[in-house]
C-alpha positions as MATLAB code, in Angstrom:
seq = 'MRRACISITLVALLACSPIAARADVVLDWNAIAMSTVVSQGQSPFAHARFLAITQLAVFEAVNAITADYNPYLGTVVAPVGASADAAAVAAAYNVLKHYFPLAPNLDPAYAASLAAIPDGSAKSGGIATGQAAAAQMIALRLGDGSSPPQFYVPASTDPGVWQLTPSCPAAGGVGFQWQNMTPFGVPSAPGSQAWIAQFAPGAPPALTSERYAKDYNEVKRVGSVSSDLTERPQDRADVARFYAVSSPSLVFNLAARQVAAAEGSSLSENARVLALLNMASNDSLVASFWTKYHYKVWRPETAIFEGSLDGNGKTDADATFVPYILTPCFPSYPSNHGSASNSAAEILRRVYGAGGHAITMANAAVPGLTFHYTSFNQITDDISDARVYGGIHFRFDQDAGADLGRDIATYVYKHNLRAKHSDNDDEGDNDDEHDSRSHHRD';
ca = [
       9.345  -10.365  -18.182;
       9.980   -6.782  -19.188;
      13.522   -5.620  -18.640;
      14.687   -2.438  -16.969;
      17.656   -0.127  -17.203;
      17.659    2.289  -14.304;
      20.310    4.987  -13.946;
      20.789    6.830  -10.675;
      22.539   10.171  -10.901;
      23.106   12.910   -8.384;
      20.920   15.233  -10.454;
      18.186   13.095  -11.966;
      16.882    9.562  -11.732;
      15.649    8.266  -15.044;
      14.148    5.054  -16.367;
      15.544    4.076  -19.757;
      13.661    0.962  -20.793;
      10.281   -0.187  -22.084;
       9.129   -0.125  -18.450;
       9.216    3.674  -18.526;
       6.887    3.747  -21.531;
       4.404    1.441  -19.822;
       4.629    2.950  -16.357;
       1.549    4.536  -14.820;
       1.432    8.016  -13.325;
       2.120    6.716   -9.811;
       5.423    5.224  -10.956;
       6.172    8.248  -13.134;
       5.745   10.645  -10.232;
       7.723    8.450   -7.885;
      10.642    8.902  -10.282;
       9.977   12.642  -10.434;
       9.892   12.807   -6.636;
      13.223   11.006   -6.379;
      14.759   13.257   -8.999;
      13.516   16.312   -7.136;
      14.790   15.440   -3.659;
      18.210   14.601   -5.093;
      18.491   17.687   -7.281;
      17.457   19.876   -4.350;
      20.388   18.627   -2.267;
      18.483   16.720    0.396;
      20.264   14.311    2.747;
      19.698   10.547    2.464;
      17.488   10.596    5.570;
      15.465   13.515    4.200;
      14.909   11.448    1.043;
      12.904    8.998    3.129;
      10.749   11.669    4.758;
       9.877   13.571    1.586;
       9.172   10.374   -0.323;
       6.937    9.109    2.490;
       4.894   12.321    2.520;
       4.613   12.321   -1.267;
       3.675    8.670   -1.618;
       1.163    8.783    1.224;
      -0.532   11.765   -0.403;
      -0.626    9.859   -3.689;
      -2.005    6.772   -1.962;
      -4.665    8.721   -0.106;
      -5.765   10.521   -3.264;
      -5.983    7.347   -5.339;
      -7.599    5.346   -2.559;
     -10.257    8.015   -2.005;
     -11.417    7.076   -5.505;
     -10.744    3.330   -5.706;
     -11.484    2.468   -2.038;
      -9.342   -0.666   -2.322;
      -7.569   -0.244    1.030;
      -8.134    1.155    4.473;
      -7.093    4.823    4.283;
      -4.198    6.492    6.058;
      -5.933    9.789    6.787;
      -9.525    8.850    6.074;
     -10.554   12.458    5.542;
     -10.055   12.858    1.788;
     -13.360   12.698   -0.097;
     -13.396   12.332   -3.873;
     -16.219   13.432   -6.187;
     -18.073   10.619   -7.923;
     -16.288    9.645  -11.119;
     -13.040   11.448  -10.277;
      -9.956   10.384  -12.224;
      -7.480    8.422  -10.116;
      -4.708    9.343  -12.558;
      -5.368   13.056  -12.128;
      -5.581   12.603   -8.363;
      -2.195   10.870   -8.204;
      -0.514   13.493  -10.361;
      -1.970   16.412   -8.414;
      -1.133   14.871   -5.040;
       2.518   14.288   -5.904;
       2.957   17.639   -7.612;
       1.411   19.661   -4.804;
       3.502   17.997   -2.100;
       6.724   18.470   -4.038;
       5.867   22.022   -5.092;
       5.203   22.937   -1.458;
       8.598   21.738   -0.249;
      10.604   22.596   -3.364;
       8.911   25.599   -5.002;
      11.941   26.437   -7.147;
      12.555   22.928   -8.504;
      12.595   23.475  -12.290;
      11.351   20.009  -13.234;
       7.981   20.120  -11.491;
       5.864   22.506  -13.561;
       6.763   20.983  -16.961;
       6.209   17.462  -15.638;
       2.850   18.430  -14.145;
       1.689   20.045  -17.361;
       2.755   17.018  -19.396;
       1.029   14.565  -17.065;
      -2.236   16.485  -17.021;
      -2.171   16.978  -20.790;
      -2.362   13.200  -21.190;
      -5.640   13.057  -19.222;
      -8.841   14.028  -21.075;
     -10.412   17.281  -19.922;
     -13.703   17.107  -18.080;
     -15.271   16.664  -14.672;
     -13.349   13.449  -13.990;
     -10.059   15.252  -14.476;
     -11.026   18.312  -12.442;
     -12.441   16.117   -9.687;
      -9.247   14.094   -9.582;
      -7.102   17.212   -9.401;
      -9.173   18.527   -6.498;
      -8.831   15.185   -4.714;
      -5.062   15.172   -5.153;
      -4.795   18.740   -3.944;
      -6.782   17.889   -0.825;
      -4.654   14.831   -0.068;
      -1.448   16.819   -0.487;
      -2.654   19.658    1.733;
      -3.716   17.262    4.473;
      -0.440   15.314    4.429;
       1.590   18.522    4.517;
      -0.460   19.785    7.470;
      -0.093   16.466    9.274;
       3.703   16.564    9.056;
       4.085   20.191   10.082;
       6.270   20.271   13.185;
       7.027   16.540   13.015;
      10.456   16.933   14.633;
      12.537   16.664   11.476;
      13.751   20.251   11.800;
      15.500   22.463   12.726;
      18.865   20.692   12.411;
      20.455   19.686   15.692;
      24.033   18.607   16.320;
      25.643   16.425   18.961;
      28.971   17.251   20.574;
      30.637   14.221   22.206;
      31.089   14.643   25.939;
      33.428   11.695   26.516;
      36.661   10.407   25.040;
      36.395    6.977   26.671;
      37.247    3.949   24.506;
      34.254    2.781   22.499;
      32.477    6.142   22.606;
      31.839    7.958   19.339;
      34.173   10.810   18.480;
      34.041   13.381   15.714;
      35.669   12.112   12.522;
      37.304   14.174    9.745;
      33.997   14.304    7.843;
      32.221   16.155   10.659;
      31.319   19.840   10.604;
      32.519   21.969   13.466;
      29.011   21.952   14.944;
      29.214   18.224   15.738;
      27.396   15.021   14.850;
      24.601   15.497   12.321;
      21.029   14.224   12.242;
      20.618   14.462   16.012;
      17.056   15.774   15.642;
      16.004   12.826   13.483;
      15.414   10.596   16.511;
      12.621   12.959   17.599;
      10.609   12.718   14.384;
       7.055   11.457   14.623;
       6.893    8.120   12.761;
       4.559    7.513    9.838;
       3.551    3.910   10.416;
       3.785    3.335   14.174;
       1.442    5.067   16.658;
       3.270    7.704   18.686;
       2.607   10.945   20.502;
       4.365   13.904   18.834;
       7.954   14.141   20.026;
       7.788   10.870   21.944;
      10.510    8.258   21.555;
       8.680    5.591   23.563;
       7.573    3.725   20.425;
      11.184    2.923   19.532;
      11.666    0.599   22.514;
       9.723   -2.249   20.880;
      12.119   -2.254   17.913;
      15.499   -0.966   19.100;
      18.328   -3.506   19.200;
      20.118   -4.264   22.423;
      23.582   -3.082   23.315;
      26.409   -3.688   20.829;
      29.084   -6.290   21.570;
      31.364   -5.365   24.461;
      34.793   -4.084   23.466;
      36.392   -7.078   25.146;
      34.186   -9.659   23.411;
      35.128  -12.148   20.700;
      32.446  -10.730   18.399;
      33.882   -7.243   18.683;
      37.389   -8.478   17.914;
      36.147  -10.492   14.938;
      34.268   -7.577   13.389;
      37.025   -5.094   14.245;
      39.599   -7.169   12.436;
      37.311   -7.708    9.454;
      36.785   -4.007    8.785;
      40.435   -3.265    9.524;
      41.489   -5.854    6.931;
      38.995   -5.134    4.146;
      37.952   -1.522    4.732;
      41.181    0.447    4.487;
      41.978    2.700    1.562;
      45.152    0.614    1.289;
      43.451   -2.827    1.362;
      44.613   -4.818   -1.659;
      42.531   -7.020   -3.976;
      43.160  -10.126   -1.888;
      41.570   -8.356    1.083;
      38.916   -6.351   -0.743;
      38.035   -7.998   -4.084;
      37.177   -5.630   -6.904;
      33.475   -6.486   -6.794;
      33.340   -5.504   -3.101;
      35.204   -2.287   -3.813;
      32.633   -1.597   -6.511;
      29.634   -2.025   -4.218;
      31.311    0.127   -1.561;
      31.701    2.995   -4.026;
      28.274    2.488   -5.550;
      26.278    2.495   -2.317;
      28.303    5.363   -0.883;
      26.394    7.648   -3.278;
      23.094    5.739   -3.569;
      20.743    6.037   -0.598;
      18.541    3.055    0.340;
      15.404    5.098   -0.251;
      16.366    5.877   -3.817;
      17.643    2.390   -4.592;
      14.548    0.609   -3.314;
      12.073    3.013   -4.868;
      13.787    2.292   -8.162;
      13.666   -1.435   -7.504;
       9.981   -1.172   -6.625;
       9.233    0.649   -9.855;
      10.940   -2.012  -11.937;
       9.195   -4.886  -10.202;
       5.800   -3.171  -10.166;
       6.000   -2.533  -13.902;
       7.071   -6.101  -14.599;
       4.233   -7.417  -12.431;
       1.672   -5.260  -14.202;
       0.445   -3.914  -10.874;
      -2.543   -1.585  -10.839;
      -2.410    2.135  -10.094;
      -3.912    1.481   -6.671;
      -1.471   -1.326   -5.880;
       1.490    0.811   -6.882;
       0.281    3.712   -4.764;
       0.023    1.439   -1.743;
       3.367   -0.358   -2.042;
       5.309    2.871   -2.537;
       3.585    4.412    0.476;
       4.362    1.401    2.671;
       7.966    1.219    1.489;
       8.693    4.848    2.278;
       6.817    4.846    5.578;
       8.852    1.869    6.759;
      12.164    3.245    5.497;
      11.624    6.569    7.225;
      10.541    5.041   10.524;
      13.526    2.696   10.468;
      15.855    5.663   10.117;
      14.180    7.447   13.029;
      14.653    4.408   15.271;
      18.178    3.906   13.976;
      19.173    7.477   14.813;
      17.751    7.129   18.314;
      19.767    3.955   18.831;
      22.913    5.530   17.407;
      22.827    8.448   19.791;
      21.749    6.238   22.689;
      24.730    3.870   22.487;
      27.166    6.326   20.837;
      29.422    3.623   19.389;
      32.650    4.787   17.812;
      33.310    4.365   14.125;
      35.950    1.914   12.850;
      38.087    4.906   11.855;
      38.412    5.917   15.510;
      38.363    2.391   16.916;
      41.273    1.167   14.803;
      43.352    4.255   15.509;
      42.808    3.682   19.250;
      42.763   -0.114   19.214;
      45.339   -0.337   21.992;
      42.908    1.326   24.406;
      39.893   -0.988   24.091;
      41.050   -3.674   26.542;
      40.843   -6.416   23.907;
      44.076   -8.296   23.283;
      42.932   -9.293   19.794;
      42.501   -5.775   18.392;
      45.823   -4.277   17.348;
      45.794   -0.554   16.650;
      46.736    0.954   13.293;
      47.362    4.688   13.341;
      47.586    4.718    9.529;
      44.064    3.358    8.901;
      41.967    5.478    6.553;
      38.558    4.148    5.459;
      37.958    3.419    1.780;
      34.926    5.740    1.715;
      34.123    8.816    3.780;
      32.795    8.121    7.275;
      29.350    9.650    7.959;
      29.261   12.077   10.860;
      27.218   10.217   13.454;
      27.700    7.115   15.629;
      28.181    3.697   14.078;
      25.624    1.369   15.705;
      23.293    0.395   14.120;
      23.719    1.071   10.408;
      21.265    3.499    8.808;
      21.824    1.834    5.445;
      21.219   -1.541    7.062;
      17.972   -0.461    8.702;
      16.437    1.496    5.821;
      17.405   -0.987    3.098;
      16.161   -4.039    4.968;
      12.956   -2.243    5.889;
      12.269   -1.452    2.240;
      13.265   -4.946    1.143;
      10.911   -6.524    3.672;
       7.953   -4.534    2.357;
       8.751   -5.518   -1.217;
       9.320   -9.153   -0.279;
       5.919   -9.353    1.399;
       4.183   -7.808   -1.593;
       6.083   -9.312   -4.530;
       7.898  -12.333   -3.120;
      11.558  -12.760   -2.250;
      12.987  -13.631   -5.655;
      12.465  -14.214   -9.334;
      12.758  -10.526  -10.187;
      14.848   -8.632  -12.743;
      16.385   -5.539  -11.175;
      19.188   -3.567  -12.779;
      21.059   -0.726  -11.103;
      23.684    1.612  -12.536;
      24.960    4.938  -11.256;
      26.345    7.677  -13.479;
      28.329    8.946  -10.493;
      30.286    5.669  -10.572;
      30.789    5.063  -14.321;
      31.103    1.550  -15.649;
      29.255   -0.212  -12.837;
      26.038   -2.145  -13.419;
      24.453   -4.522  -10.932;
      21.856   -7.164  -11.748;
      19.703   -8.629   -8.994;
      17.021  -11.287   -8.864;
      16.035  -10.809   -5.216;
      15.722   -7.964   -2.755;
      18.017   -9.740   -0.307;
      20.818   -9.649   -2.864;
      20.612   -5.869   -2.765;
      20.642   -5.721    1.032;
      23.582   -8.139    1.147;
      25.541   -5.864   -1.170;
      24.642   -2.833    0.913;
      25.810   -4.598    4.071;
      29.112   -5.501    2.446;
      29.427   -1.993    1.040;
      29.537   -0.407    4.482;
      32.051   -2.903    5.884;
      34.302   -3.008    2.818;
      34.009    0.770    2.736;
      35.612    0.861    6.172;
      32.844    2.806    7.891;
      30.888    0.107    9.757;
      31.411   -3.003   11.823;
      29.506   -6.073   10.678;
      27.493   -6.021   13.911;
      26.238   -2.559   12.927;
      24.831   -4.031    9.733;
      23.251   -7.028   11.446;
      21.533   -4.889   14.078;
      20.312   -2.453   11.451;
      18.907   -5.277    9.350;
      16.929   -6.706   12.273;
      15.641   -3.261   13.214;
      14.540   -2.486    9.674;
      12.773   -5.793    9.138;
      10.926   -5.541   12.452;
       9.645   -2.049   11.719;
       8.649   -3.006    8.175;
       6.711   -5.977    9.504;
       4.797   -3.716   11.871;
       4.135   -1.084    9.217;
       2.964   -3.723    6.754;
       0.595   -5.412    9.193;
      -0.976   -2.247   10.584;
      -1.261    0.180    7.684;
      -3.091    0.445    4.354;
      -4.665   -2.987    4.629;
      -6.794   -4.311    1.795;
     -10.523   -3.986    2.452;
     -11.247   -7.251    0.642;
      -8.380   -9.694    1.048;
      -7.931  -13.445    1.088;
      -5.211  -12.897    3.683;
      -5.735  -12.710    7.427;
      -5.029   -9.116    8.395;
      -3.695  -10.255   11.750;
      -1.316  -12.819   10.294;
       2.117  -12.526    8.713;
       0.705  -12.226    5.192;
       3.944  -13.626    3.802;
       2.091  -14.899    0.744;
       0.483  -11.698   -0.487;
       2.359  -12.125   -3.767;
       0.762  -15.559   -4.210;
      -2.673  -14.053   -3.635;
      -1.951  -11.282   -6.143;
      -0.828  -13.799   -8.764;
      -3.918  -15.934   -8.149;
      -6.274  -13.017   -8.701;
      -4.555  -12.138  -11.989;
      -4.718  -15.659  -13.442;
];
């Protein structure tokens, strides 16, 4: 199996292995898209939206030519003989150029990608197809509820209710508008939140419950800036720091690229899996934000400071508690990282199988750390630990987020971009798609 060395930085995301040399243009432009959204200062939740728009445009452009899957838009028509490579490149470039016109990496990358494709009608037809797909995806997402920014100001100081933390701007809790965004992979009327009900977790544990006390005391013990190595082992401190600066969208797009290259997946297959992954991740974040602002659960930072007020005799307060990493400025339950990462992992598991992979992650923002994974669940387990050992989430936040993300990914997978000619039952779980893929390649 080909090996990978992926480095995530706050400015650029680069592949540094033989995989990069053998990657196709879909994988190349996924890396360029990630690099662009990071370098342009987008939030982790915006990563998911921009990547979903980009990868759906790429999918639609490629699929208009290959016709391997049921389309997303169904309105992109490709000239006979159009180049799928040129279509993918043009689709990604035109989406990114629309949203980030001043990004300095886009024009040189576009020129280099097109220079590698022979001139002629196939190339020009592919470019036109990609341009059409990009324009239609951009138009579709205009006014999708992701902007303008909205803030939430807490109206209650009751125990258990979210309060502003030191990381918050004066305007209040961030990302409040995200719950109103139209999803990509679940049918919904614009601006409606009704679709979320089928996925949203129930209420968090009561403050007086055993589960609350258990999870409270766990994060209090392991998540403080002053927790020692017996409470927070070095490897858990490492994952907390690593995933504090590595969004689930970026991590799992990188993982997908490594696995896709190792699998030798086709251009069409890569376009589809990256579209599904980013659709599911985005929709999970939308549902997670709705749930956060519905239940308005306080963060451990506030809960531990006010532990004497929660009515639970097993939760002693600690006015000196400071979390190991910075607390995000929105309610705790469920975890955004938990929902988005498990959603992405579920898509990849259904396509490539749960394990037997070679995934390597390193982050230049956290020098000296390298993580090696053989399964997608190993990554999600580390992300779950990262938020608890970082002192910013209760374990029940992570568990609820994981369930939410997996449920949305399952829906997105079953109802979008289905293969036109498949050995699998489109109405079934399709857990063995990776077996079918391997069979067809033998």
